[in-house]
Amino acid sequence: MISINMSLVYTIINLVVLFLLLRHFLFTPVMNIMEQRRKLIEDGLKHAQDAQDDANRMKQEYEKALSGAKQESVQMIEDARRNAKAEYDRIVGQAGDEAGSIIESARETVRIERDKTMQELQSQIADLAVASAARIIGRKTEDQGNQDLYDQFLKEAGESHGDADK
Amino acid sequence: MEELNCETVFTLPVLGDISESVVVTWIIMAVLVILSIIFVRNLRVENPGKVQLALEAAIGWAQDFFEGIIGKENRRYVPYLITVLLYLAAANTLAPLFGFKPPTKDLNVTAALAIMSMFVIEYSGIHKNGVKHWVKHFAEPVPVVAPITVLEIVIRPLSLCMRLFGNMLAGFVVLELLKFFVPLIVPIPVSFYFDIFDGLLQAYVFVFLTALFMTEEME
C-alpha cells in the first residue's frame, strides 16, 4: 500500500510538463491580457490627467491674456483721453490767443482808421477854413453880419476839433 | 482492501509499470490543458466576455493571494504555485467525483509534489540571497540549532507530503467503509465533506504552506 516506486519520477515529470503547458496556454496569455489592460487604463488615466493639466494651463494663460487686454484697453482709453485733453487745451488756448490778437489788430486798425479819418477831417476843415477865410478876406468887411458868421463858424469848428481831441 | 492499492493499469516496454495515479494525473493534465486552451481563446483587452472575466477574476485572485504571501518582487513563482493549486484541486475533488481514485491517495504523488516544493523552496532562497547566505542561514539565531535547521529542509516537505497523503487516504478509506456499510444516501454528504471540502482545503494548505516556507527562506 505504501511503497515508493517509479510513479514518483513519472509524477514529477508530469507536473513539470503540466506547469510548462499551463504556463504556455494559461498564465502567459491571461497575465499578458491583464497587464495590457492595466497599462491601457493607466495610460488612459495619465492621458486624462495630462489633458486636464493642459486645459488648466491654457485657461490660466487665457485669463492672464484677458486681464492684460483689459488693462491695456483701460490704459489706451486713458492715454487717448489725456491726448484729447491736451489737444483740446492746446486748440482752445490757440484759439484764445488768435482771437486776442485779432481783436488787438482790429482795435489797432480802428484806431489807425480813426486817426486817419481825423487827420483827413482836420485837413478838410483846414481847407474849408482857408477857403472860407479867403472868401471872407476877398469880400473884406462887407457888413457886420458876415463878421458874426465867421466868428461863429470858427468857434464851432474849434469846438468840434477840441471834442475830437478829448 | 484492494481499493487501497494503486493498481498497475498497464506496463510500458521501457518505462515499466504505469500505476493508476499516473494515468489519472495524465487525464487531469489533459483536462486542464484543454480547458485552458478553450478559455484562453479570443482573449480581448477591451470588452472581455463573461468567461474571460471569470477566468481573469480567478487567476487574479490566485495571483493576489500568492503575491500577498511571497511578495510582489517574487511573482515569478506564482505560476508554479497556481499550477500546483489547480492540479491538487482537480486531483482531490474532481477525480473522486468522476469515479477515479484520487492520485493524491498515492504516496508517490504527494512525495513528488513535496520534493518539487522542497526544490522550489530552497531554490527561491538561494536565488534571492545567494549561496553564501543560504549556507549561513542554517546557523542563524545560534550555531547550535544548525542540525535542526538542516533537518528542516527535509522535514518541511515531508510534513507537506504526509499531511496531504494522510488526509486523502483517510478520507478515501472512511468513504469506502461507509459505502460498504451504508450504501444509500448517507455517503452523499460525507462525500461532499471529504471530497470537496477537505480536498480543496488540503490543496489550499499545501500551496499556502509552500509559499509560506518560500517567504521564510527568502528573508
mmCIF file of C-alpha atoms in Angstrom:
data_model
loop_
_atom_site.group_PDB
_atom_site.id
_atom_site.type_symbol
_atom_site.label_atom_id
_atom_site.label_comp_id
_atom_site.label_asym_id
_atom_site.label_seq_id
_atom_site.Cartn_x
_atom_site.Cartn_y
_atom_site.Cartn_z
ATOM 1 C CA MET A 1 0.000 0.000 0.000
ATOM 2 C CA ILE A 2 2.793 2.392 0.884
ATOM 3 C CA SER A 3 5.649 1.986 -1.499
ATOM 4 C CA ILE A 4 7.899 4.381 -3.335
ATOM 5 C CA ASN A 5 8.426 3.393 -6.935
ATOM 6 C CA MET A 6 8.818 4.831 -10.410
ATOM 7 C CA SER A 7 5.471 6.589 -10.139
ATOM 8 C CA LEU A 8 7.224 9.284 -8.154
ATOM 9 C CA VAL A 9 9.539 10.102 -11.027
ATOM 10 C CA TYR A 10 6.677 9.997 -13.526
ATOM 11 C CA THR A 11 4.631 12.314 -11.352
ATOM 12 C CA ILE A 12 7.465 14.804 -11.131
ATOM 13 C CA ILE A 13 7.826 14.705 -14.902
ATOM 14 C CA ASN A 14 4.071 15.046 -15.273
ATOM 15 C CA LEU A 15 3.962 18.051 -13.001
ATOM 16 C CA VAL A 16 6.810 19.785 -14.765
ATOM 17 C CA VAL A 17 5.127 19.162 -18.108
ATOM 18 C CA LEU A 18 1.801 20.370 -16.696
ATOM 19 C CA PHE A 19 3.480 23.502 -15.381
ATOM 20 C CA LEU A 20 5.097 24.245 -18.734
ATOM 21 C CA LEU A 21 1.856 23.581 -20.632
ATOM 22 C CA LEU A 22 -0.240 25.716 -18.296
ATOM 23 C CA ARG A 23 2.330 28.476 -18.379
ATOM 24 C CA HIS A 24 2.207 28.458 -22.141
ATOM 25 C CA PHE A 25 -1.552 28.088 -22.532
ATOM 26 C CA LEU A 26 -2.945 29.777 -19.436
ATOM 27 C CA PHE A 27 -0.717 32.055 -17.398
ATOM 28 C CA THR A 28 1.217 33.874 -20.085
ATOM 29 C CA PRO A 29 -1.802 34.875 -22.208
ATOM 30 C CA VAL A 30 -4.074 35.728 -19.275
ATOM 31 C CA MET A 31 -1.434 37.675 -17.411
ATOM 32 C CA ASN A 32 -0.443 39.431 -20.625
ATOM 33 C CA ILE A 33 -4.015 40.491 -21.176
ATOM 34 C CA MET A 34 -4.356 41.662 -17.610
ATOM 35 C CA GLU A 35 -1.085 43.538 -17.852
ATOM 36 C CA GLN A 36 -2.151 45.127 -21.143
ATOM 37 C CA ARG A 37 -5.461 46.205 -19.663
ATOM 38 C CA ARG A 38 -3.711 47.609 -16.608
ATOM 39 C CA LYS A 39 -1.382 49.542 -18.897
ATOM 40 C CA LEU A 40 -4.287 50.706 -21.027
ATOM 41 C CA ILE A 41 -6.130 52.025 -18.005
ATOM 42 C CA GLU A 42 -3.001 53.614 -16.623
ATOM 43 C CA ASP A 43 -2.286 55.262 -19.971
ATOM 44 C CA GLY A 44 -5.858 56.455 -20.171
ATOM 45 C CA LEU A 45 -5.698 57.956 -16.706
ATOM 46 C CA LYS A 46 -2.370 59.548 -17.440
ATOM 47 C CA HIS A 47 -3.743 60.914 -20.700
ATOM 48 C CA ALA A 48 -6.742 62.360 -18.947
ATOM 49 C CA GLN A 49 -4.530 63.906 -16.299
ATOM 50 C CA ASP A 50 -2.278 65.403 -18.956
ATOM 51 C CA ALA A 51 -5.235 66.776 -20.870
ATOM 52 C CA GLN A 52 -6.656 68.308 -17.731
ATOM 53 C CA ASP A 53 -3.334 69.872 -16.840
ATOM 54 C CA ASP A 54 -3.081 71.262 -20.356
ATOM 55 C CA ALA A 55 -6.561 72.689 -20.183
ATOM 56 C CA ASN A 56 -5.868 74.284 -16.826
ATOM 57 C CA ARG A 57 -2.664 75.823 -18.064
ATOM 58 C CA MET A 58 -4.348 77.191 -21.169
ATOM 59 C CA LYS A 59 -7.173 78.572 -19.087
ATOM 60 C CA GLN A 60 -4.694 80.361 -16.882
ATOM 61 C CA GLU A 61 -2.910 81.738 -19.897
ATOM 62 C CA TYR A 62 -6.136 82.964 -21.381
ATOM 63 C CA GLU A 63 -7.148 84.576 -18.151
ATOM 64 C CA LYS A 64 -3.829 86.274 -17.932
ATOM 65 C CA ALA A 65 -4.077 87.452 -21.533
ATOM 66 C CA LEU A 66 -7.623 88.621 -20.947
ATOM 67 C CA SER A 67 -6.786 90.627 -17.858
ATOM 68 C CA GLY A 68 -3.756 92.001 -19.713
ATOM 69 C CA ALA A 69 -6.000 93.074 -22.566
ATOM 70 C CA LYS A 70 -8.413 94.699 -20.155
ATOM 71 C CA GLN A 71 -5.609 96.608 -18.533
ATOM 72 C CA GLU A 72 -4.248 97.562 -21.905
ATOM 73 C CA SER A 73 -7.585 98.825 -23.087
ATOM 74 C CA VAL A 74 -8.001 100.869 -19.926
ATOM 75 C CA GLN A 75 -4.534 102.253 -20.457
ATOM 76 C CA MET A 76 -5.337 103.040 -24.092
ATOM 77 C CA ILE A 77 -8.524 104.846 -23.173
ATOM 78 C CA GLU A 78 -6.656 106.769 -20.513
ATOM 79 C CA ASP A 79 -3.954 107.692 -22.999
ATOM 80 C CA ALA A 80 -6.476 108.753 -25.588
ATOM 81 C CA ARG A 81 -8.328 110.837 -23.041
ATOM 82 C CA ARG A 82 -5.141 112.528 -21.948
ATOM 83 C CA ASN A 83 -4.127 113.156 -25.534
ATOM 84 C CA ALA A 84 -7.541 114.550 -26.385
ATOM 85 C CA LYS A 85 -7.463 116.804 -23.331
ATOM 86 C CA ALA A 86 -4.054 118.106 -24.265
ATOM 87 C CA GLU A 87 -5.169 118.682 -27.826
ATOM 88 C CA TYR A 88 -8.332 120.404 -26.638
ATOM 89 C CA ASP A 89 -6.397 122.630 -24.300
ATOM 90 C CA ARG A 90 -3.929 123.436 -26.993
ATOM 91 C CA ILE A 91 -6.612 124.245 -29.546
ATOM 92 C CA VAL A 92 -8.654 126.316 -27.131
ATOM 93 C CA GLY A 93 -5.551 128.191 -25.987
ATOM 94 C CA GLN A 94 -4.513 128.790 -29.555
ATOM 95 C CA ALA A 95 -7.987 130.000 -30.448
ATOM 96 C CA GLY A 96 -7.982 132.343 -27.464
ATOM 97 C CA ASP A 97 -4.624 133.699 -28.440
ATOM 98 C CA GLU A 98 -5.710 134.125 -32.018
ATOM 99 C CA ALA A 99 -8.922 135.804 -31.007
ATOM 100 C CA GLY A 100 -6.960 138.125 -28.725
ATOM 101 C CA SER A 101 -4.555 139.040 -31.477
ATOM 102 C CA ILE A 102 -7.422 139.513 -33.935
ATOM 103 C CA ILE A 103 -9.225 141.798 -31.514
ATOM 104 C CA GLU A 104 -5.985 143.604 -30.834
ATOM 105 C CA SER A 105 -5.287 144.088 -34.514
ATOM 106 C CA ALA A 106 -8.900 145.123 -35.118
ATOM 107 C CA ARG A 107 -8.628 147.674 -32.343
ATOM 108 C CA GLU A 108 -5.382 148.891 -33.826
ATOM 109 C CA THR A 109 -6.965 149.112 -37.266
ATOM 110 C CA VAL A 110 -9.880 151.011 -35.856
ATOM 111 C CA ARG A 111 -7.542 153.398 -34.075
ATOM 112 C CA ILE A 112 -5.431 153.924 -37.166
ATOM 113 C CA GLU A 113 -8.581 154.382 -39.237
ATOM 114 C CA ARG A 114 -9.946 156.875 -36.804
ATOM 115 C CA ASP A 115 -6.679 158.768 -36.679
ATOM 116 C CA LYS A 116 -6.553 158.783 -40.447
ATOM 117 C CA THR A 117 -10.134 159.992 -40.632
ATOM 118 C CA MET A 118 -9.430 162.604 -38.014
ATOM 119 C CA GLN A 119 -6.427 163.829 -39.946
ATOM 120 C CA GLU A 120 -8.425 163.905 -43.143
ATOM 121 C CA LEU A 121 -11.188 165.754 -41.397
ATOM 122 C CA GLN A 122 -8.735 168.179 -39.927
ATOM 123 C CA SER A 123 -7.147 168.835 -43.235
ATOM 124 C CA GLN A 124 -10.567 169.195 -44.863
ATOM 125 C CA ILE A 125 -11.641 171.546 -42.097
ATOM 126 C CA ALA A 126 -8.428 173.473 -42.535
ATOM 127 C CA ASP A 127 -9.036 173.678 -46.279
ATOM 128 C CA LEU A 128 -12.559 174.717 -45.641
ATOM 129 C CA ALA A 129 -11.371 177.296 -43.169
ATOM 130 C CA VAL A 130 -8.726 178.545 -45.597
ATOM 131 C CA ALA A 131 -11.299 178.742 -48.387
ATOM 132 C CA SER A 132 -13.788 180.480 -46.154
ATOM 133 C CA ALA A 133 -11.097 182.811 -44.887
ATOM 134 C CA ALA A 134 -10.024 183.580 -48.471
ATOM 135 C CA ARG A 135 -13.600 184.336 -49.418
ATOM 136 C CA ILE A 136 -14.132 186.447 -46.407
ATOM 137 C CA ILE A 137 -10.832 188.302 -46.984
ATOM 138 C CA GLY A 138 -11.761 188.772 -50.627
ATOM 139 C CA ARG A 139 -15.027 190.451 -49.705
ATOM 140 C CA LYS A 140 -13.381 192.492 -46.924
ATOM 141 C CA THR A 141 -15.744 193.764 -44.477
ATOM 142 C CA GLU A 142 -18.993 193.947 -46.447
ATOM 143 C CA ASP A 143 -21.152 194.090 -43.431
ATOM 144 C CA GLN A 144 -21.099 193.273 -39.729
ATOM 145 C CA GLY A 145 -23.339 190.252 -40.276
ATOM 146 C CA ASN A 146 -20.659 188.443 -42.154
ATOM 147 C CA GLN A 147 -18.229 189.169 -39.383
ATOM 148 C CA ASP A 148 -20.583 187.444 -36.937
ATOM 149 C CA LEU A 149 -20.993 184.412 -39.198
ATOM 150 C CA TYR A 150 -17.268 183.921 -39.461
ATOM 151 C CA ASP A 151 -16.789 184.114 -35.780
ATOM 152 C CA GLN A 152 -19.490 181.630 -35.141
ATOM 153 C CA PHE A 153 -18.064 179.187 -37.664
ATOM 154 C CA LEU A 154 -14.616 179.327 -36.168
ATOM 155 C CA LYS A 155 -15.995 178.792 -32.802
ATOM 156 C CA GLU A 156 -17.963 175.774 -33.881
ATOM 157 C CA ALA A 157 -15.066 174.300 -35.782
ATOM 158 C CA GLY A 158 -12.798 174.854 -32.839
ATOM 159 C CA GLU A 159 -15.221 173.201 -30.510
ATOM 160 C CA SER A 160 -15.671 170.159 -32.681
ATOM 161 C CA HIS A 161 -11.898 169.911 -33.056
ATOM 162 C CA GLY A 162 -11.480 170.158 -29.334
ATOM 163 C CA ASP A 163 -14.122 167.444 -28.679
ATOM 164 C CA ALA A 164 -12.378 165.034 -31.039
ATOM 165 C CA ASP A 165 -9.109 165.622 -29.277
ATOM 166 C CA LYS A 166 -10.528 164.930 -25.897
ATOM 167 C CA MET B 1 -8.765 -3.888 0.685
ATOM 168 C CA GLU B 2 -7.967 -3.906 -2.963
ATOM 169 C CA GLU B 3 -9.410 -0.392 -3.136
ATOM 170 C CA LEU B 4 -6.470 0.941 -1.164
ATOM 171 C CA ASN B 5 -3.873 -0.362 -3.552
ATOM 172 C CA CYS B 6 -2.734 1.570 -6.545
ATOM 173 C CA GLU B 7 -3.115 -0.907 -9.292
ATOM 174 C CA THR B 8 -0.903 -1.054 -12.281
ATOM 175 C CA VAL B 9 -3.005 -0.035 -15.226
ATOM 176 C CA PHE B 10 -0.636 -1.148 -17.918
ATOM 177 C CA THR B 11 3.012 -1.787 -18.500
ATOM 178 C CA LEU B 12 5.152 0.072 -20.992
ATOM 179 C CA PRO B 13 8.101 -1.721 -22.574
ATOM 180 C CA VAL B 14 10.812 0.683 -21.366
ATOM 181 C CA LEU B 15 9.261 2.709 -18.564
ATOM 182 C CA GLY B 16 7.820 -0.260 -16.752
ATOM 183 C CA ASP B 17 4.630 -0.310 -14.724
ATOM 184 C CA ILE B 18 2.341 2.681 -15.093
ATOM 185 C CA SER B 19 0.231 2.963 -11.968
ATOM 186 C CA GLU B 20 -3.305 4.243 -11.666
ATOM 187 C CA SER B 21 -2.271 7.579 -10.124
ATOM 188 C CA VAL B 22 -0.057 8.426 -13.076
ATOM 189 C CA VAL B 23 -2.839 7.703 -15.527
ATOM 190 C CA VAL B 24 -5.299 9.843 -13.551
ATOM 191 C CA THR B 25 -2.671 12.568 -13.451
ATOM 192 C CA TRP B 26 -2.443 12.380 -17.216
ATOM 193 C CA ILE B 27 -6.186 12.704 -17.511
ATOM 194 C CA ILE B 28 -6.192 15.686 -15.161
ATOM 195 C CA MET B 29 -3.366 17.275 -17.148
ATOM 196 C CA ALA B 30 -5.234 16.771 -20.402
ATOM 197 C CA VAL B 31 -8.425 18.250 -18.957
ATOM 198 C CA LEU B 32 -6.638 21.261 -17.503
ATOM 199 C CA VAL B 33 -4.720 21.979 -20.689
ATOM 200 C CA ILE B 34 -7.774 21.568 -22.911
ATOM 201 C CA LEU B 35 -9.836 23.797 -20.639
ATOM 202 C CA SER B 36 -7.114 26.446 -20.670
ATOM 203 C CA ILE B 37 -6.919 26.328 -24.440
ATOM 204 C CA ILE B 38 -10.701 26.676 -24.693
ATOM 205 C CA PHE B 39 -10.950 29.511 -22.190
ATOM 206 C CA VAL B 40 -7.904 31.417 -23.331
ATOM 207 C CA ARG B 41 -9.073 31.588 -26.936
ATOM 208 C CA ASN B 42 -10.303 35.017 -28.051
ATOM 209 C CA LEU B 43 -8.925 36.967 -25.138
ATOM 210 C CA ARG B 44 -9.530 40.654 -25.582
ATOM 211 C CA VAL B 45 -8.133 43.637 -23.794
ATOM 212 C CA GLU B 46 -11.321 45.614 -24.246
ATOM 213 C CA ASN B 47 -14.866 44.367 -23.770
ATOM 214 C CA PRO B 48 -13.962 40.980 -22.321
ATOM 215 C CA GLY B 49 -16.647 38.328 -22.344
ATOM 216 C CA LYS B 50 -18.155 36.762 -19.251
ATOM 217 C CA VAL B 51 -15.954 33.685 -19.470
ATOM 218 C CA GLN B 52 -12.869 35.807 -19.787
ATOM 219 C CA LEU B 53 -13.885 37.944 -16.844
ATOM 220 C CA ALA B 54 -14.430 34.873 -14.691
ATOM 221 C CA LEU B 55 -11.088 33.449 -15.774
ATOM 222 C CA GLU B 56 -9.308 36.710 -15.082
ATOM 223 C CA ALA B 57 -11.008 37.040 -11.732
ATOM 224 C CA ALA B 58 -9.884 33.532 -10.770
ATOM 225 C CA ILE B 59 -6.320 33.993 -11.955
ATOM 226 C CA GLY B 60 -6.220 37.479 -10.443
ATOM 227 C CA TRP B 61 -7.452 36.163 -7.115
ATOM 228 C CA ALA B 62 -4.804 33.426 -7.062
ATOM 229 C CA GLN B 63 -2.139 35.911 -8.131
ATOM 230 C CA ASP B 64 -3.064 38.384 -5.414
ATOM 231 C CA PHE B 65 -3.208 35.604 -2.861
ATOM 232 C CA PHE B 66 0.290 34.318 -3.605
ATOM 233 C CA GLU B 67 1.773 37.751 -4.116
ATOM 234 C CA GLY B 68 0.393 38.663 -0.709
ATOM 235 C CA ILE B 69 2.364 35.821 0.819
ATOM 236 C CA ILE B 70 5.644 35.757 -1.106
ATOM 237 C CA GLY B 71 5.736 39.430 -2.041
ATOM 238 C CA LYS B 72 5.307 41.253 -5.317
ATOM 239 C CA GLU B 73 9.000 41.066 -6.172
ATOM 240 C CA ASN B 74 8.862 37.229 -6.220
ATOM 241 C CA ARG B 75 5.929 36.937 -8.564
ATOM 242 C CA ARG B 76 7.896 34.627 -10.837
ATOM 243 C CA TYR B 77 6.998 31.697 -8.554
ATOM 244 C CA VAL B 78 3.285 32.451 -8.733
ATOM 245 C CA PRO B 79 2.552 30.409 -11.920
ATOM 246 C CA TYR B 80 4.123 27.315 -10.372
ATOM 247 C CA LEU B 81 2.093 27.679 -7.197
ATOM 248 C CA ILE B 82 -1.112 28.191 -9.190
ATOM 249 C CA THR B 83 -0.294 25.099 -11.236
ATOM 250 C CA VAL B 84 0.064 23.003 -8.095
ATOM 251 C CA LEU B 85 -3.113 24.507 -6.682
ATOM 252 C CA LEU B 86 -5.045 23.672 -9.839
ATOM 253 C CA TYR B 87 -3.628 20.165 -10.013
ATOM 254 C CA LEU B 88 -4.347 19.414 -6.351
ATOM 255 C CA ALA B 89 -7.847 20.881 -6.545
ATOM 256 C CA ALA B 90 -8.592 18.752 -9.585
ATOM 257 C CA ALA B 91 -6.974 15.648 -8.122
ATOM 258 C CA ASN B 92 -8.633 15.934 -4.712
ATOM 259 C CA THR B 93 -12.135 16.839 -5.847
ATOM 260 C CA LEU B 94 -12.785 16.097 -9.495
ATOM 261 C CA ALA B 95 -11.084 12.732 -9.598
ATOM 262 C CA PRO B 96 -13.200 11.129 -6.840
ATOM 263 C CA LEU B 97 -16.347 12.862 -8.065
ATOM 264 C CA PHE B 98 -15.893 11.349 -11.510
ATOM 265 C CA GLY B 99 -15.122 7.932 -10.166
ATOM 266 C CA PHE B 100 -11.340 7.890 -10.253
ATOM 267 C CA LYS B 101 -9.197 7.173 -7.265
ATOM 268 C CA PRO B 102 -7.593 10.461 -6.231
ATOM 269 C CA PRO B 103 -3.927 10.388 -7.276
ATOM 270 C CA THR B 104 -3.032 12.161 -4.041
ATOM 271 C CA LYS B 105 -4.022 8.958 -2.257
ATOM 272 C CA ASP B 106 -0.825 7.514 -3.698
ATOM 273 C CA LEU B 107 2.226 8.332 -1.609
ATOM 274 C CA ASN B 108 4.346 8.616 -4.738
ATOM 275 C CA VAL B 109 2.326 11.586 -5.971
ATOM 276 C CA THR B 110 2.403 13.501 -2.697
ATOM 277 C CA ALA B 111 6.091 12.703 -2.321
ATOM 278 C CA ALA B 112 6.731 14.001 -5.820
ATOM 279 C CA LEU B 113 4.856 17.198 -5.028
ATOM 280 C CA ALA B 114 6.755 17.586 -1.755
ATOM 281 C CA ILE B 115 10.106 17.032 -3.434
ATOM 282 C CA MET B 116 9.284 19.692 -6.003
ATOM 283 C CA SER B 117 8.175 22.012 -3.237
ATOM 284 C CA MET B 118 11.446 21.369 -1.463
ATOM 285 C CA PHE B 119 13.443 22.259 -4.548
ATOM 286 C CA VAL B 120 11.398 25.378 -5.174
ATOM 287 C CA ILE B 121 11.686 26.480 -1.545
ATOM 288 C CA GLU B 122 15.456 26.077 -1.423
ATOM 289 C CA TYR B 123 15.931 27.481 -4.936
ATOM 290 C CA SER B 124 13.954 30.592 -4.115
ATOM 291 C CA GLY B 125 16.146 31.193 -1.064
ATOM 292 C CA ILE B 126 19.381 30.669 -2.994
ATOM 293 C CA HIS B 127 18.191 32.758 -5.919
ATOM 294 C CA LYS B 128 17.168 35.622 -3.671
ATOM 295 C CA ASN B 129 20.092 35.804 -1.250
ATOM 296 C CA GLY B 130 22.941 33.848 -2.842
ATOM 297 C CA VAL B 131 24.556 30.536 -1.886
ATOM 298 C CA LYS B 132 26.675 32.028 0.894
ATOM 299 C CA HIS B 133 23.688 33.457 2.708
ATOM 300 C CA TRP B 134 21.807 30.215 2.159
ATOM 301 C CA VAL B 135 24.597 28.200 3.784
ATOM 302 C CA LYS B 136 24.938 30.692 6.622
ATOM 303 C CA HIS B 137 21.256 30.906 7.429
ATOM 304 C CA PHE B 138 21.267 27.376 8.869
ATOM 305 C CA ALA B 139 23.190 28.684 11.873
ATOM 306 C CA GLU B 140 21.051 31.750 12.035
ATOM 307 C CA PRO B 141 19.997 32.536 15.599
ATOM 308 C CA VAL B 142 22.756 30.432 17.225
ATOM 309 C CA PRO B 143 25.059 27.844 15.613
ATOM 310 C CA VAL B 144 23.738 25.150 17.968
ATOM 311 C CA VAL B 145 20.478 24.925 16.043
ATOM 312 C CA ALA B 146 22.289 24.167 12.782
ATOM 313 C CA PRO B 147 21.466 20.403 12.783
ATOM 314 C CA ILE B 148 17.798 21.171 13.332
ATOM 315 C CA THR B 149 17.615 23.803 10.610
ATOM 316 C CA VAL B 150 19.393 21.457 8.222
ATOM 317 C CA LEU B 151 16.843 18.802 9.083
ATOM 318 C CA GLU B 152 14.155 21.329 8.312
ATOM 319 C CA ILE B 153 15.000 21.059 4.608
ATOM 320 C CA VAL B 154 13.636 17.507 4.702
ATOM 321 C CA ILE B 155 11.080 17.910 7.472
ATOM 322 C CA ARG B 156 9.105 20.634 5.754
ATOM 323 C CA PRO B 157 8.400 18.722 2.522
ATOM 324 C CA LEU B 158 7.949 15.521 4.489
ATOM 325 C CA SER B 159 5.236 17.133 6.580
ATOM 326 C CA LEU B 160 3.608 18.522 3.416
ATOM 327 C CA CYS B 161 3.713 15.095 1.793
ATOM 328 C CA MET B 162 2.395 13.176 4.762
ATOM 329 C CA ARG B 163 -0.316 15.673 5.609
ATOM 330 C CA LEU B 164 -1.736 15.512 2.108
ATOM 331 C CA PHE B 165 -1.347 11.761 1.799
ATOM 332 C CA GLY B 166 -2.826 11.062 5.230
ATOM 333 C CA ASN B 167 -5.795 13.307 4.715
ATOM 334 C CA MET B 168 -6.655 11.952 1.308
ATOM 335 C CA LEU B 169 -6.104 8.318 2.282
ATOM 336 C CA ALA B 170 -8.137 8.707 5.448
ATOM 337 C CA GLY B 171 -10.974 10.393 3.627
ATOM 338 C CA PHE B 172 -10.881 7.724 0.961
ATOM 339 C CA VAL B 173 -10.854 4.884 3.481
ATOM 340 C CA VAL B 174 -13.664 6.377 5.545
ATOM 341 C CA LEU B 175 -15.744 6.867 2.440
ATOM 342 C CA GLU B 176 -15.116 3.343 1.160
ATOM 343 C CA LEU B 177 -16.019 1.859 4.525
ATOM 344 C CA LEU B 178 -19.155 3.952 4.692
ATOM 345 C CA LYS B 179 -20.117 2.900 1.195
ATOM 346 C CA PHE B 180 -19.576 -0.713 2.189
ATOM 347 C CA PHE B 181 -21.779 -0.489 5.285
ATOM 348 C CA VAL B 182 -24.420 2.117 4.252
ATOM 349 C CA PRO B 183 -24.516 2.233 0.515
ATOM 350 C CA LEU B 184 -27.579 4.507 0.394
ATOM 351 C CA ILE B 185 -27.826 8.362 0.665
ATOM 352 C CA VAL B 186 -25.619 8.660 3.754
ATOM 353 C CA PRO B 187 -22.371 8.701 1.747
ATOM 354 C CA ILE B 188 -23.517 11.800 -0.182
ATOM 355 C CA PRO B 189 -22.912 14.491 2.492
ATOM 356 C CA VAL B 190 -19.844 12.619 3.710
ATOM 357 C CA SER B 191 -18.539 12.567 0.170
ATOM 358 C CA PHE B 192 -19.131 16.281 -0.100
ATOM 359 C CA TYR B 193 -17.170 16.828 3.068
ATOM 360 C CA PHE B 194 -14.229 14.544 2.272
ATOM 361 C CA ASP B 195 -14.021 15.038 -1.465
ATOM 362 C CA ILE B 196 -14.877 18.677 -1.961
ATOM 363 C CA PHE B 197 -14.329 20.483 1.336
ATOM 364 C CA ASP B 198 -11.347 18.513 2.579
ATOM 365 C CA GLY B 199 -9.915 18.178 -0.911
ATOM 366 C CA LEU B 200 -9.954 21.921 -1.565
ATOM 367 C CA LEU B 201 -8.756 22.615 1.949
ATOM 368 C CA GLN B 202 -5.772 20.296 1.548
ATOM 369 C CA ALA B 203 -4.917 21.826 -1.839
ATOM 370 C CA TYR B 204 -5.066 25.269 -0.257
ATOM 371 C CA VAL B 205 -2.990 24.232 2.741
ATOM 372 C CA PHE B 206 -0.345 22.604 0.554
ATOM 373 C CA VAL B 207 0.317 25.650 -1.635
ATOM 374 C CA PHE B 208 -0.166 28.060 1.259
ATOM 375 C CA LEU B 209 2.500 26.313 3.316
ATOM 376 C CA THR B 210 4.815 26.035 0.321
ATOM 377 C CA ALA B 211 4.502 29.769 -0.265
ATOM 378 C CA LEU B 212 4.996 30.445 3.432
ATOM 379 C CA PHE B 213 8.167 28.359 3.565
ATOM 380 C CA MET B 214 9.423 30.185 0.479
ATOM 381 C CA THR B 215 8.894 33.516 2.182
ATOM 382 C CA GLU B 216 10.720 32.222 5.236
ATOM 383 C CA GLU B 217 13.575 31.066 3.046
ATOM 384 C CA MET B 218 13.780 34.333 1.131
ATOM 385 C CA GLU B 219 14.080 36.511 4.223
#
